[in-house]
Amino acid sequence: MPQDHEYGYFTEEDSADVVIARNANAKDERLKEIMAVLVRKLHEAVKEVEPTQEEWFRAILFLTETGQICNEWRQEYILLSDVLGVSMLVDAINNRKPSGASESTVLGPFHVDDAPELPMGADICLDQKGEPMFVHGHILDTKGNPVENAKIDVWQANDEGFYDVQQKGIQPDFNLRGVFRTGADGRYWFRGVKPKYYPIPDDGPVGKLLGALGRHPYRPAHLHYIITAEGFEPLTTHIFDPDDPYINSDAVFGVKKSLLAEFVKIDDAAAAKTVGLAAPYYDVEFDFVLARRKGA
Amino acid sequence: MPQDHEYGYFTEEDSADVVIARNANAKDERLKEIMAVLVRKLHEAVKEVEPTQEEWFRAILFLTETGQICNEWRQEYILLSDVLGVSMLVDAINNRKPSGASESTVLGPFHVDDAPELPMGADICLDQKGEPMFVHGHILDTKGNPVENAKIDVWQANDEGFYDVQQKGIQPDFNLRGVFRTGADGRYWFRGVKPKYYPIPDDGPVGKLLGALGRHPYRPAHLHYIITAEGFEPLTTHIFDPDDPYINSDAVFGVKKSLLAEFVKIDDAAAAKTVGLAAPYYDVEFDFVLARRKGA
Ligand SMILES: [Cu+2]
Ligand SMILES: [Fe+3]
Ligand SMILES: [Fe+3]
């Protein structure tokens, strides 16, 4: 190690090495390793950008404001992570699936833990608002066998793009949420309403950043799922409406090609009757493939 | 560009490219360029670290808390930039000097704009507290010629490591601050007290991080200078006491080898009398070399 590092004196050329050497006594090895990577990449970025003092200070203010707008129900740093693709990247790294298994996407902020368990086929739309939708498919393993007793936790925005928890007193509690369990055939089916795209909160620093980057704040229409079954890796994912105007520009990069469903409009009273809905309705068929738990 | 980019769908492999492509319509070219670098380096860091969801969330909380502790007189994000060596790197990038010119270091938070202009030789210590110090030298150009009418703005912590602005009502206003102007010989001299090391604020998230990294929050004893003269680049720098216990581990990486002064203890009543001080006192001699303004 050159003498300057030992003395801890700063030079432009060795800047990252000087800082990393200073962290040598970190008690936690993992923290030390993480900080070494972050410091190196941060210094690389600064050297490539060559910010002016004013640009540096604007970055300081942006980071400060992003923290200051956070409160009990607003987490602007998660939004920042989302719009920079970091949340999806962390999700991808932590949910690498074997070939053939369904891909994951981000959980999002609107899951609730205590949604009611419902009989298969139930209508999760409690206020009869919106265009009716019939969702169905199978829970399978990677060999195509049905998964019995899989727990399907589903939630979705309504026809105006709002979740129940965003409209307490307007939507019924637990509107458009439900938990279902598969039988031996692995089939699932339930009724809901066609969801609509919605914006992430865009009245803060992250919204301003999106604006400056020429980006909109919208997420294309989707249904959320958490699917769990004994012996399998849990799957947290969405399915998306491929005809949504924002399907190619999800503000948080949640869309994956394999998660595009089809929302088929069916204007046939007899067909509607067989699924307990009024025509016209949307038929959405999607199979989920679970990966076996490693070592299970 | 592969099809997945056009559609804006996320893949782990192409994550940074997908995000950068989405920013293509940024109005400001410089912002677009900065964001491209930051996104690329951030995704590289995440891929190298492979954070768990819990580690990602701890990072989110750290960034949030760092913003939330900021107020009118506390800027924790600047502290974070400081302890990660980023402030010094930005300073270095913006103040590259020709060979032979004095090096810069960070401004720090304790400069005030309206310090009094004093006659050369004045004692900036207004409360007679601490060990007396005589500071002197020359302001020179890179050819060794004296710089006339250079303005020397100097400020320092007291013998307990506090600036006047941190101890309003305890220290006199403008204690240990002064502005001096050189004559034709380029000489400067003034009296003060030997400064002491001091901690950066360490009761917040950055202090906790320093602790976890096995680091202390101290800056070695120093005097601050801003030196300006017509036709020359302004110089913002410190000089340091090389015998300070923290000289090799400045919490903010401000020390450069070329900025080490010598604080020579002189226990000689006659010598002390010639500089208007009582023995023993510290003699600190340091010449500053200014770089000519480009194109001046
Ligand atoms: Cu069908
Ligand atoms: Fe959602
Ligand atoms: Fe200082």
XYZ file of C-alpha atoms in Angstrom, chain A residues 1-290:
290
model
C 0.000 0.000 0.000
C 1.470 3.377 -0.916
C 2.572 5.630 1.936
C -0.271 8.095 1.354
C -2.798 5.403 2.218
C -1.092 4.575 5.472
C -1.194 8.207 6.464
C -4.785 8.501 5.268
C -4.018 11.605 3.220
C -6.346 12.313 0.386
C -5.339 12.373 -3.257
C -7.698 12.670 -6.213
C -6.203 9.612 -7.846
C -6.382 7.314 -4.805
C -9.513 8.816 -3.290
C -11.556 5.616 -3.027
C -8.622 3.539 -1.727
C -7.933 6.113 0.986
C -11.542 6.010 2.175
C -11.831 2.225 1.976
C -8.578 1.782 3.930
C -10.022 3.970 6.662
C -12.920 1.538 7.109
C -10.572 -1.370 7.788
C -11.663 -1.669 11.427
C -15.376 -2.071 10.770
C -16.685 -4.654 13.217
C -19.058 -6.225 10.721
C -17.357 -7.851 7.716
C -20.454 -7.591 5.554
C -20.797 -3.863 6.279
C -17.134 -3.383 5.436
C -17.586 -5.213 2.127
C -20.741 -3.262 1.244
C -19.122 0.078 2.073
C -16.060 -0.794 -0.011
C -18.236 -1.432 -3.069
C -20.383 1.664 -2.496
C -17.376 3.945 -1.937
C -15.603 2.633 -5.028
C -18.659 3.006 -7.287
C -19.550 6.395 -5.790
C -16.050 7.740 -6.418
C -16.083 6.278 -9.939
C -19.375 8.064 -10.584
C -18.077 11.385 -9.214
C -14.927 11.105 -11.322
C -16.962 10.386 -14.431
C -19.546 13.119 -13.798
C -17.043 15.741 -12.546
C -19.804 17.677 -10.781
C -19.409 21.380 -10.146
C -19.757 22.493 -6.521
C -23.268 23.713 -7.410
C -24.264 20.351 -8.907
C -22.903 18.602 -5.819
C -24.952 20.888 -3.594
C -28.110 20.321 -5.655
C -27.596 16.579 -5.139
C -27.203 17.165 -1.377
C -30.466 19.133 -1.322
C -32.289 16.494 -3.393
C -31.223 13.716 -1.011
C -32.183 15.848 1.985
C -35.637 16.709 0.614
C -36.232 13.080 -0.313
C -35.677 12.144 3.332
C -37.668 15.032 4.737
C -40.890 14.280 2.844
C -40.984 10.750 4.304
C -43.514 10.087 7.035
C -45.521 7.220 8.444
C -47.331 6.600 5.152
C -44.943 8.101 2.603
C -41.567 6.520 1.773
C -39.923 8.685 -0.866
C -36.621 6.767 -0.759
C -38.415 3.586 -1.777
C -39.987 5.576 -4.621
C -36.514 6.760 -5.623
C -35.259 3.172 -5.518
C -38.290 2.183 -7.616
C -37.904 4.778 -10.381
C -34.163 4.084 -10.667
C -34.849 0.375 -11.192
C -33.033 -0.531 -7.971
C -36.064 -2.112 -6.282
C -36.606 -4.379 -9.292
C -32.914 -5.241 -9.412
C -32.867 -6.211 -5.721
C -36.037 -8.219 -6.319
C -34.446 -9.994 -9.289
C -31.257 -10.795 -7.357
C -33.231 -12.245 -4.456
C -35.660 -14.219 -6.603
C -33.681 -15.951 -9.309
C -35.934 -18.744 -10.554
C -35.206 -21.987 -12.309
C -36.136 -22.113 -15.963
C -39.890 -22.409 -16.450
C -40.890 -20.928 -13.082
C -42.936 -17.716 -13.004
C -40.942 -14.533 -12.572
C -41.305 -12.235 -9.588
C -41.863 -8.514 -9.462
C -42.001 -5.912 -6.700
C -44.387 -6.229 -3.750
C -45.479 -2.589 -3.771
C -46.829 -0.657 -0.782
C -50.490 -1.765 -0.810
C -50.417 -5.340 0.458
C -52.268 -5.989 3.720
C -51.594 -9.007 5.885
C -55.109 -9.758 7.055
C -57.155 -10.007 3.860
C -60.029 -12.515 4.242
C -59.772 -16.101 3.027
C -62.573 -16.612 0.524
C -64.192 -19.610 -1.172
C -62.793 -20.220 -4.626
C -64.736 -18.224 -7.208
C -65.691 -15.398 -4.839
C -66.138 -11.865 -6.146
C -63.509 -9.675 -4.467
C -65.225 -6.550 -5.796
C -67.447 -5.451 -2.930
C -68.940 -2.303 -4.446
C -70.032 -3.438 -7.937
C -68.018 -0.603 -9.495
C -66.194 -1.089 -12.792
C -66.100 -3.627 -15.576
C -66.444 -7.201 -14.296
C -63.530 -9.560 -14.702
C -63.110 -13.321 -14.355
C -59.597 -14.442 -13.469
C -58.564 -18.068 -13.589
C -55.743 -20.483 -14.168
C -53.592 -23.074 -12.465
C -50.831 -23.215 -9.911
C -48.266 -25.652 -11.276
C -44.810 -26.964 -10.482
C -42.029 -26.719 -13.061
C -42.969 -30.164 -14.403
C -46.534 -29.044 -15.104
C -48.118 -30.874 -12.169
C -50.870 -29.055 -10.216
C -49.946 -27.698 -6.787
C -52.542 -28.579 -4.167
C -53.299 -26.297 -1.209
C -51.437 -23.355 -2.700
C -52.388 -20.095 -0.977
C -53.155 -17.285 -3.423
C -53.157 -13.804 -1.912
C -54.460 -11.369 -4.538
C -55.044 -7.613 -4.448
C -55.731 -4.992 -7.068
C -56.628 -1.349 -7.693
C -60.183 -0.528 -8.711
C -61.487 0.862 -11.989
C -60.163 4.307 -11.046
C -56.695 3.114 -10.067
C -57.135 3.268 -6.293
C -56.603 0.583 -3.653
C -59.076 0.277 -0.790
C -56.432 1.475 1.709
C -56.088 4.703 -0.275
C -59.845 5.340 -0.120
C -60.941 4.367 3.361
C -64.599 5.302 3.746
C -65.030 5.461 -0.033
C -64.272 1.820 -0.886
C -65.427 -0.956 1.465
C -62.692 -2.419 3.703
C -60.844 -5.272 1.972
C -62.329 -4.304 -1.374
C -60.546 -6.103 -4.211
C -58.507 -8.355 -1.919
C -58.807 -12.022 -1.170
C -56.991 -15.191 -0.217
C -57.796 -18.448 -1.997
C -56.583 -22.020 -1.677
C -56.257 -24.496 -4.513
C -57.636 -28.005 -4.486
C -55.999 -31.138 -5.901
C -56.352 -29.858 -9.487
C -54.320 -26.726 -8.723
C -57.025 -24.562 -10.276
C -57.909 -21.086 -9.049
C -60.637 -18.680 -10.126
C -62.216 -15.574 -8.749
C -64.137 -12.496 -9.872
C -63.044 -8.853 -9.687
C -63.072 -5.710 -11.838
C -60.726 -4.650 -14.591
C -58.024 -2.623 -12.806
C -56.778 0.738 -14.073
C -53.306 2.245 -14.291
C -52.367 4.601 -11.454
C -49.600 7.083 -10.632
C -47.018 6.637 -7.929
C -47.023 9.679 -5.584
C -45.515 12.425 -7.742
C -45.870 15.587 -5.672
C -42.429 15.195 -4.055
C -38.754 15.257 -5.066
C -39.038 11.952 -6.945
C -42.005 13.254 -8.950
C -39.993 16.371 -9.796
C -37.098 14.177 -10.903
C -39.405 12.108 -13.120
C -40.686 15.346 -14.671
C -37.164 16.605 -15.331
C -36.350 13.250 -16.932
C -39.374 13.529 -19.236
C -41.058 10.566 -17.530
C -44.623 10.038 -16.303
C -45.436 8.531 -12.890
C -47.820 5.785 -14.038
C -47.884 2.064 -13.434
C -49.816 0.029 -16.023
C -52.902 -1.840 -14.795
C -52.034 -5.017 -12.898
C -53.135 -7.583 -10.332
C -50.837 -8.409 -7.418
C -50.213 -11.959 -6.233
C -48.347 -13.650 -3.427
C -48.500 -17.393 -3.962
C -47.175 -19.776 -1.334
C -47.277 -23.538 -1.028
C -45.449 -25.979 1.165
C -42.203 -27.158 -0.401
C -42.114 -24.261 -2.897
C -40.409 -20.868 -2.993
C -42.934 -18.088 -2.334
C -43.779 -16.064 -5.432
C -44.525 -12.336 -5.223
C -45.568 -11.020 -8.609
C -48.095 -9.159 -10.757
C -49.902 -9.883 -13.976
C -50.292 -6.977 -16.380
C -52.751 -5.797 -19.002
C -50.739 -5.704 -22.252
C -53.174 -3.158 -23.754
C -52.577 -0.620 -21.010
C -51.289 2.738 -22.333
C -48.325 2.538 -19.915
C -47.426 -1.108 -20.451
C -44.080 -0.193 -22.065
C -43.164 2.502 -19.589
C -44.030 1.335 -16.050
C -42.597 4.092 -13.814
C -41.065 1.450 -11.518
C -39.948 -1.078 -14.201
C -42.148 -3.839 -12.744
C -43.245 -5.258 -16.106
C -41.630 -8.444 -17.420
C -42.579 -9.971 -20.708
C -43.551 -13.253 -19.026
C -46.040 -11.416 -16.779
C -48.260 -10.097 -19.581
C -51.707 -11.634 -19.302
C -54.540 -11.190 -21.764
C -57.688 -9.334 -20.806
C -60.187 -10.756 -23.294
C -63.469 -8.870 -23.552
C -66.407 -11.310 -23.777
C -69.762 -9.902 -24.778
C -71.775 -13.101 -24.448
C -74.569 -13.328 -21.895
C -74.479 -17.134 -21.708
C -70.706 -17.218 -21.109
C -71.075 -14.454 -18.520
C -73.745 -16.435 -16.732
C -71.511 -19.509 -16.396
C -68.992 -17.422 -14.427
C -71.635 -15.565 -12.419
C -71.116 -12.178 -14.095
C -73.055 -9.865 -16.422
C -71.876 -9.402 -20.003
C -69.657 -7.838 -21.174
C -66.838 -9.021 -18.891
C -63.107 -9.575 -19.163
C -61.635 -13.064 -19.069
C -58.089 -13.317 -17.748
C -56.372 -16.676 -17.771
C -52.924 -17.038 -16.244
C -50.999 -20.036 -14.937
C -48.339 -19.594 -12.249
C -45.409 -21.983 -11.997
C -43.757 -22.332 -8.594
